[in-house]
PDB file of C-alpha atoms in Angstrom:
ATOM      1  CA  MET O 202     -35.074  32.395  37.709  1.00  0.00           C
ATOM      2  CA  SER O 203     -35.653  30.985  34.264  1.00  0.00           C
ATOM      3  CA  GLY O 204     -34.836  27.331  33.602  1.00  0.00           C
ATOM      4  CA  CYS O 205     -31.494  26.499  31.941  1.00  0.00           C
ATOM      5  CA  ILE O 206     -28.908  23.760  31.474  1.00  0.00           C
ATOM      6  CA  PHE O 207     -26.357  24.333  34.197  1.00  0.00           C
ATOM      7  CA  THR O 208     -22.720  24.612  33.272  1.00  0.00           C
ATOM      8  CA  GLY O 209     -19.869  25.940  35.368  1.00  0.00           C
ATOM      9  CA  ARG O 210     -20.609  29.409  34.001  1.00  0.00           C
ATOM     10  CA  SER O 211     -24.319  29.048  34.823  1.00  0.00           C
ATOM     11  CA  VAL O 212     -23.604  28.158  38.459  1.00  0.00           C
ATOM     12  CA  LEU O 213     -21.268  31.134  38.782  1.00  0.00           C
ATOM     13  CA  TRP O 214     -24.030  33.321  37.396  1.00  0.00           C
ATOM     14  CA  ILE O 215     -26.428  31.940  40.034  1.00  0.00           C
ATOM     15  CA  VAL O 216     -23.954  32.733  42.834  1.00  0.00           C
ATOM     16  CA  GLN O 217     -23.693  36.295  41.595  1.00  0.00           C
ATOM     17  CA  TYR O 218     -27.449  36.696  41.204  1.00  0.00           C
ATOM     18  CA  ARG O 219     -28.828  39.622  43.180  1.00  0.00           C
ATOM     19  CA  HIS O 220     -30.787  37.406  45.636  1.00  0.00           C
ATOM     20  CA  PHE O 221     -27.456  36.077  46.945  1.00  0.00           C
ATOM     21  CA  SER O 222     -25.763  39.448  47.192  1.00  0.00           C
ATOM     22  CA  THR O 223     -25.631  39.498  51.002  1.00  0.00           C
ATOM     23  CA  PRO O 224     -23.354  37.258  53.095  1.00  0.00           C
ATOM     24  CA  VAL O 225     -26.319  35.912  55.086  1.00  0.00           C
ATOM     25  CA  MET O 226     -28.238  34.815  52.004  1.00  0.00           C
ATOM     26  CA  LEU O 227     -25.092  33.335  50.488  1.00  0.00           C
ATOM     27  CA  MET O 228     -24.460  31.240  53.608  1.00  0.00           C
ATOM     28  CA  LYS O 229     -28.095  30.153  53.649  1.00  0.00           C
ATOM     29  CA  TYR O 230     -27.938  28.864  50.090  1.00  0.00           C
ATOM     30  CA  THR O 231     -24.391  27.440  50.225  1.00  0.00           C
ATOM     31  CA  PRO O 232     -25.637  23.786  50.446  1.00  0.00           C
ATOM     32  CA  LEU O 233     -27.771  24.332  47.332  1.00  0.00           C
ATOM     33  CA  ILE O 234     -24.830  25.806  45.443  1.00  0.00           C
ATOM     34  CA  CYS O 235     -22.622  22.853  46.414  1.00  0.00           C
ATOM     35  CA  LEU O 236     -25.253  20.412  45.194  1.00  0.00           C
ATOM     36  CA  LEU O 237     -25.391  22.265  41.885  1.00  0.00           C
ATOM     37  CA  TRP O 238     -21.610  22.002  41.518  1.00  0.00           C
ATOM     38  CA  VAL O 239     -21.728  18.242  42.199  1.00  0.00           C
ATOM     39  CA  TRP O 240     -24.525  17.855  39.614  1.00  0.00           C
ATOM     40  CA  VAL O 241     -22.498  19.759  37.011  1.00  0.00           C
ATOM     41  CA  ALA O 242     -19.385  17.658  37.652  1.00  0.00           C
ATOM     42  CA  CYS O 243     -21.350  14.471  36.984  1.00  0.00           C
ATOM     43  CA  GLN O 244     -22.585  15.564  33.563  1.00  0.00           C
ATOM     44  CA  PRO O 245     -20.829  14.135  30.443  1.00  0.00           C
ATOM     45  CA  GLY O 246     -18.468  16.602  28.831  1.00  0.00           C
ATOM     46  CA  GLN O 247     -18.726  17.750  25.230  1.00  0.00           C
ATOM     47  CA  PRO O 248     -15.706  17.609  22.892  1.00  0.00           C
ATOM     48  CA  SER O 249     -14.276  20.964  21.983  1.00  0.00           C
ATOM     49  CA  ALA O 250     -14.783  22.268  18.465  1.00  0.00           C
ATOM     50  CA  ASP O 251     -11.123  21.737  17.562  1.00  0.00           C
ATOM     51  CA  THR O 252     -10.936  18.133  18.820  1.00  0.00           C
ATOM     52  CA  HIS O 253     -10.601  15.575  16.012  1.00  0.00           C
ATOM     53  CA  THR O 254     -11.306  11.954  16.861  1.00  0.00           C
ATOM     54  CA  VAL O 255     -11.275   9.015  14.459  1.00  0.00           C
ATOM     55  CA  ALA O 256     -12.760   5.674  15.460  1.00  0.00           C
ATOM     56  CA  ALA O 257     -10.474   2.726  14.771  1.00  0.00           C
ATOM     57  CA  PRO O 258     -11.982   0.377  12.184  1.00  0.00           C
ATOM     58  CA  ALA O 259     -13.361  -2.837  13.665  1.00  0.00           C
ATOM     59  CA  VAL O 260     -11.761  -4.775  10.801  1.00  0.00           C
ATOM     60  CA  PRO O 261      -8.639  -3.636   8.882  1.00  0.00           C
ATOM     61  CA  LEU O 262      -9.802  -2.559   5.438  1.00  0.00           C
ATOM     62  CA  ILE O 263      -8.341  -3.568   2.069  1.00  0.00           C
ATOM     63  CA  THR O 264      -8.665  -0.744  -0.450  1.00  0.00           C
ATOM     64  CA  ASP O 265      -7.411  -0.057  -3.975  1.00  0.00           C
ATOM     65  CA  THR O 266      -4.313   1.553  -2.462  1.00  0.00           C
ATOM     66  CA  GLY O 267      -3.500  -1.082   0.159  1.00  0.00           C
ATOM     67  CA  LEU O 268      -3.979  -1.391   3.910  1.00  0.00           C
ATOM     68  CA  PRO O 269      -4.439   1.167   6.716  1.00  0.00           C
ATOM     69  CA  TYR O 270      -0.719   1.033   7.561  1.00  0.00           C
ATOM     70  CA  ALA O 271       0.788   0.172   4.162  1.00  0.00           C
ATOM     71  CA  HIS O 272      -0.178   1.590   0.789  1.00  0.00           C
ATOM     72  CA  ILE O 273       1.211   1.359  -2.723  1.00  0.00           C
ATOM     73  CA  GLY O 274       4.171   3.728  -3.135  1.00  0.00           C
ATOM     74  CA  LEU O 275       5.146   3.826   0.540  1.00  0.00           C
ATOM     75  CA  GLU O 276       8.746   2.987   1.458  1.00  0.00           C
ATOM     76  CA  ILE O 277       8.831  -0.618   2.644  1.00  0.00           C
ATOM     77  CA  ALA O 278      11.399   0.156   5.349  1.00  0.00           C
ATOM     78  CA  SER O 279       8.988   2.621   6.958  1.00  0.00           C
ATOM     79  CA  VAL O 280       6.264   0.027   7.543  1.00  0.00           C
ATOM     80  CA  TRP O 281       6.273  -1.500  11.008  1.00  0.00           C
ATOM     81  CA  PRO O 282       2.736  -1.948  12.369  1.00  0.00           C
ATOM     82  CA  GLU O 283       2.166  -1.069  16.003  1.00  0.00           C
ATOM     83  CA  GLY O 284       2.619  -4.006  18.350  1.00  0.00           C
ATOM     84  CA  TYR O 285       4.677  -6.175  15.984  1.00  0.00           C
ATOM     85  CA  GLN O 286       7.793  -7.816  17.423  1.00  0.00           C
ATOM     86  CA  ASP O 287      11.086  -8.420  15.609  1.00  0.00           C
ATOM     87  CA  GLU O 288      10.268 -12.053  14.891  1.00  0.00           C
ATOM     88  CA  GLN O 289       7.002 -11.016  13.214  1.00  0.00           C
ATOM     89  CA  VAL O 290       8.740  -8.893  10.579  1.00  0.00           C
ATOM     90  CA  GLN O 291      10.984 -10.585   7.999  1.00  0.00           C
ATOM     91  CA  ASP O 292      12.909  -8.857   5.206  1.00  0.00           C
ATOM     92  CA  THR O 293      14.032 -10.857   2.191  1.00  0.00           C
ATOM     93  CA  VAL O 294      15.133 -10.467  -1.410  1.00  0.00           C
ATOM     94  CA  THR O 295      13.101 -12.588  -3.813  1.00  0.00           C
ATOM     95  CA  THR O 296      14.450 -13.709  -7.189  1.00  0.00           C
ATOM     96  CA  ALA O 297      12.210 -15.141  -9.894  1.00  0.00           C
ATOM     97  CA  GLY O 298      11.897 -15.020 -13.665  1.00  0.00           C
ATOM     98  CA  GLY O 299      15.120 -13.045 -14.130  1.00  0.00           C
ATOM     99  CA  TYR O 300      14.038 -10.329 -11.657  1.00  0.00           C
ATOM    100  CA  GLU O 301      14.574  -9.595  -8.000  1.00  0.00           C
ATOM    101  CA  TRP O 302      12.806  -7.413  -5.461  1.00  0.00           C
ATOM    102  CA  VAL O 303      12.701  -6.565  -1.776  1.00  0.00           C
ATOM    103  CA  SER O 304       9.919  -8.080   0.343  1.00  0.00           C
ATOM    104  CA  ARG O 305       8.832  -7.417   3.912  1.00  0.00           C
ATOM    105  CA  THR O 306       6.625 -10.128   5.425  1.00  0.00           C
ATOM    106  CA  LEU O 307       4.398  -9.310   8.398  1.00  0.00           C
ATOM    107  CA  ILE O 308       3.427 -12.431  10.330  1.00  0.00           C
ATOM    108  CA  HIS O 309       0.612 -12.869  12.835  1.00  0.00           C
ATOM    109  CA  ASP O 310      -1.536 -15.710  14.093  1.00  0.00           C
ATOM    110  CA  THR O 311      -4.110 -15.575  11.273  1.00  0.00           C
ATOM    111  CA  GLY O 312      -1.753 -15.363   8.305  1.00  0.00           C
ATOM    112  CA  LYS O 313       0.667 -13.069   6.508  1.00  0.00           C
ATOM    113  CA  VAL O 314       0.911  -9.774   4.672  1.00  0.00           C
ATOM    114  CA  VAL O 315       3.747  -9.506   2.155  1.00  0.00           C
ATOM    115  CA  LEU O 316       4.867  -6.075   0.951  1.00  0.00           C
ATOM    116  CA  GLU O 317       6.784  -6.370  -2.325  1.00  0.00           C
ATOM    117  CA  GLY O 318       9.015  -3.747  -3.904  1.00  0.00           C
ATOM    118  CA  THR O 319       9.402  -2.911  -7.573  1.00  0.00           C
ATOM    119  CA  PRO O 320      11.235  -5.693  -9.461  1.00  0.00           C
ATOM    120  CA  VAL O 321      14.558  -4.961 -11.130  1.00  0.00           C
ATOM    121  CA  SER O 322      16.765  -7.124 -13.316  1.00  0.00           C
ATOM    122  CA  ALA O 323      18.460  -9.897 -11.350  1.00  0.00           C
ATOM    123  CA  GLY O 324      21.752  -8.665  -9.909  1.00  0.00           C
ATOM    124  CA  GLY O 325      20.769  -5.022 -10.255  1.00  0.00           C
ATOM    125  CA  LEU O 326      19.423  -4.498  -6.740  1.00  0.00           C
ATOM    126  CA  THR O 327      21.880  -2.271  -4.833  1.00  0.00           C
ATOM    127  CA  ASP O 328      21.937  -1.597  -1.086  1.00  0.00           C
ATOM    128  CA  SER O 329      20.560   1.908  -1.562  1.00  0.00           C
ATOM    129  CA  MET O 330      17.758   0.577  -3.756  1.00  0.00           C
ATOM    130  CA  MET O 331      16.901  -1.972  -1.081  1.00  0.00           C
ATOM    131  CA  ASN O 332      16.700   0.711   1.605  1.00  0.00           C
ATOM    132  CA  LEU O 333      14.528   3.000  -0.526  1.00  0.00           C
ATOM    133  CA  SER O 334      12.384   0.348  -2.193  1.00  0.00           C
ATOM    134  CA  ARG O 335       8.694   1.272  -2.329  1.00  0.00           C
ATOM    135  CA  ILE O 336       5.640  -0.976  -2.156  1.00  0.00           C
ATOM    136  CA  ASN O 337       4.642  -2.177  -5.605  1.00  0.00           C
ATOM    137  CA  ARG O 338       2.350  -5.041  -4.611  1.00  0.00           C
ATOM    138  CA  ILE O 339       0.700  -6.327  -1.420  1.00  0.00           C
ATOM    139  CA  GLN O 340      -0.195  -9.994  -0.891  1.00  0.00           C
ATOM    140  CA  ILE O 341      -2.675 -10.802   1.878  1.00  0.00           C
ATOM    141  CA  SER O 342      -3.236 -14.356   3.136  1.00  0.00           C
ATOM    142  CA  SER O 343      -4.894 -13.431   6.435  1.00  0.00           C
ATOM    143  CA  PRO O 344      -8.706 -13.499   6.751  1.00  0.00           C
ATOM    144  CA  ARG O 345      -8.690 -10.615   9.240  1.00  0.00           C
ATOM    145  CA  TYR O 346      -8.484  -8.058   6.400  1.00  0.00           C
ATOM    146  CA  ARG O 347     -11.617  -7.321   4.366  1.00  0.00           C
ATOM    147  CA  THR O 348     -12.621  -5.200   1.403  1.00  0.00           C
ATOM    148  CA  ARG O 349     -15.447  -2.647   1.504  1.00  0.00           C
ATOM    149  CA  LEU O 350     -17.630  -5.381  -0.008  1.00  0.00           C
ATOM    150  CA  GLY O 351     -16.858  -7.667   2.924  1.00  0.00           C
ATOM    151  CA  LEU O 352     -14.724 -10.053   0.866  1.00  0.00           C
ATOM    152  CA  HIS O 353     -11.686 -11.654   2.510  1.00  0.00           C
ATOM    153  CA  VAL O 354      -9.391 -14.657   2.381  1.00  0.00           C
ATOM    154  CA  GLY O 355     -11.767 -17.562   2.949  1.00  0.00           C
ATOM    155  CA  SER O 356     -14.631 -16.018   0.987  1.00  0.00           C
ATOM    156  CA  THR O 357     -15.850 -18.210  -1.870  1.00  0.00           C
ATOM    157  CA  VAL O 358     -16.382 -17.729  -5.581  1.00  0.00           C
ATOM    158  CA  ALA O 359     -20.097 -17.585  -4.777  1.00  0.00           C
ATOM    159  CA  ASP O 360     -19.427 -14.722  -2.332  1.00  0.00           C
ATOM    160  CA  ILE O 361     -17.521 -12.796  -5.001  1.00  0.00           C
ATOM    161  CA  ARG O 362     -20.315 -13.263  -7.544  1.00  0.00           C
ATOM    162  CA  GLN O 363     -22.863 -12.101  -4.998  1.00  0.00           C
ATOM    163  CA  ALA O 364     -20.863  -8.959  -4.167  1.00  0.00           C
ATOM    164  CA  ILE O 365     -19.800  -8.069  -7.735  1.00  0.00           C
ATOM    165  CA  PRO O 366     -21.906  -8.481 -10.915  1.00  0.00           C
ATOM    166  CA  ASP O 367     -20.683 -11.246 -13.239  1.00  0.00           C
ATOM    167  CA  THR O 368     -20.474  -8.739 -16.079  1.00  0.00           C
ATOM    168  CA  ALA O 369     -17.828  -6.818 -14.119  1.00  0.00           C
ATOM    169  CA  LEU O 370     -15.629  -9.838 -13.380  1.00  0.00           C
ATOM    170  CA  ILE O 371     -12.742 -11.280 -15.368  1.00  0.00           C
ATOM    171  CA  VAL O 372     -11.229 -14.728 -14.790  1.00  0.00           C
ATOM    172  CA  THR O 373      -7.532 -15.195 -15.593  1.00  0.00           C
ATOM    173  CA  PRO O 374      -5.767 -18.564 -15.132  1.00  0.00           C
ATOM    174  CA  ILE O 375      -2.173 -18.397 -13.795  1.00  0.00           C
ATOM    175  CA  PRO O 376      -0.819 -21.884 -14.590  1.00  0.00           C
ATOM    176  CA  ALA O 377       2.686 -21.163 -13.260  1.00  0.00           C
ATOM    177  CA  TYR O 378       1.240 -20.856  -9.747  1.00  0.00           C
ATOM    178  CA  ASP O 379      -1.761 -23.170 -10.209  1.00  0.00           C
ATOM    179  CA  MET O 380      -4.002 -20.237  -9.332  1.00  0.00           C
ATOM    180  CA  ILE O 381      -6.954 -18.446 -10.902  1.00  0.00           C
ATOM    181  CA  GLU O 382      -7.252 -14.691 -10.645  1.00  0.00           C
ATOM    182  CA  ILE O 383     -10.669 -13.040 -10.377  1.00  0.00           C
ATOM    183  CA  TRP O 384     -10.740  -9.290 -10.775  1.00  0.00           C
ATOM    184  CA  SER O 385     -12.776  -6.352 -11.956  1.00  0.00           C
ATOM    185  CA  PRO O 386     -11.520  -3.622 -14.339  1.00  0.00           C
ATOM    186  CA  GLY O 387     -11.195  -0.267 -12.644  1.00  0.00           C
ATOM    187  CA  THR O 388     -10.056  -1.705  -9.328  1.00  0.00           C
ATOM    188  CA  HIS O 389      -6.644  -2.798  -8.042  1.00  0.00           C
ATOM    189  CA  ILE O 390      -7.842  -5.699  -5.881  1.00  0.00           C
ATOM    190  CA  TYR O 391      -7.389  -9.264  -7.182  1.00  0.00           C
ATOM    191  CA  TYR O 392      -8.865 -12.432  -5.666  1.00  0.00           C
ATOM    192  CA  LEU O 393      -6.839 -15.600  -6.196  1.00  0.00           C
ATOM    193  CA  VAL O 394      -8.353 -19.066  -5.845  1.00  0.00           C
ATOM    194  CA  PRO O 395      -6.663 -22.457  -6.293  1.00  0.00           C
ATOM    195  CA  ALA O 396      -6.921 -23.860  -9.823  1.00  0.00           C
ATOM    196  CA  GLN O 397      -6.400 -27.452  -8.695  1.00  0.00           C
ATOM    197  CA  GLY O 398      -4.871 -28.300 -12.041  1.00  0.00           C
ATOM    198  CA  GLN O 399      -7.796 -26.880 -14.002  1.00  0.00           C
ATOM    199  CA  THR O 400      -7.810 -23.968 -16.452  1.00  0.00           C
ATOM    200  CA  PRO O 401     -11.409 -22.714 -16.430  1.00  0.00           C
ATOM    201  CA  GLN O 402     -12.163 -19.902 -18.842  1.00  0.00           C
ATOM    202  CA  GLY O 403     -15.185 -18.434 -17.074  1.00  0.00           C
ATOM    203  CA  LEU O 404     -16.961 -18.012 -13.765  1.00  0.00           C
ATOM    204  CA  ASP O 405     -19.449 -20.779 -14.430  1.00  0.00           C
ATOM    205  CA  ALA O 406     -16.576 -23.255 -14.736  1.00  0.00           C
ATOM    206  CA  LEU O 407     -15.447 -22.470 -11.169  1.00  0.00           C
ATOM    207  CA  PRO O 408     -17.043 -24.442  -8.333  1.00  0.00           C
ATOM    208  CA  PRO O 409     -18.981 -21.877  -6.230  1.00  0.00           C
ATOM    209  CA  GLU O 410     -17.499 -23.183  -2.978  1.00  0.00           C
ATOM    210  CA  THR O 411     -13.899 -22.564  -4.129  1.00  0.00           C
ATOM    211  CA  PRO O 412     -12.287 -20.364  -1.437  1.00  0.00           C
ATOM    212  CA  VAL O 413     -10.129 -17.276  -1.921  1.00  0.00           C
ATOM    213  CA  SER O 414      -6.638 -18.157  -0.715  1.00  0.00           C
ATOM    214  CA  LEU O 415      -4.920 -14.849  -1.487  1.00  0.00           C
ATOM    215  CA  ILE O 416      -5.888 -11.237  -2.081  1.00  0.00           C
ATOM    216  CA  VAL O 417      -3.462  -9.037  -4.004  1.00  0.00           C
ATOM    217  CA  VAL O 418      -3.404  -5.242  -4.273  1.00  0.00           C
ATOM    218  CA  MET O 419      -1.287  -3.772  -7.063  1.00  0.00           C
TER     219      MET O 419
END
């Protein structure tokens, strides 16, 4: 017999081979056949051609559209990550600057993710609008989420400058929140660092060790 990789079909073919066509020969070689079956059973199986498997990411990824379970444009009410308990999900209506919007805050041990709906004029948010509100902005204060560049809450200004060329970065002070926004045109990911009362106009004016305290997708 020629050598081959034994599968269930191969063993059946061996049993039916002409040398085993008589009952006596079949009984004689029964122990060998059994050993072959045991050997086949111990071999690792191969996935079928129509099986689709996707490995779970080791770290939840921040992209230009949001998070693995929540992206811009998705209905806020539909977002409830697997494993979250009632006390870890809080729904509120935020009012600021003459506008109001629906927010859903997801709380876990390393920080928060806030899903914010589209703002409307204060007093104009109806019950139906609240139920159908879609994600307009995502605020991330947890270091467990990272961008494709490896940046996360806790990364420093130096880390950002190492990952993204200075020529592609824009610095925007936000005095109302005592924050500084660092971002790159063409993306929808914004890195916010504390201003500490300062209003620097460029990257070189920012201490390199200044940490990112919030990442926003919008």
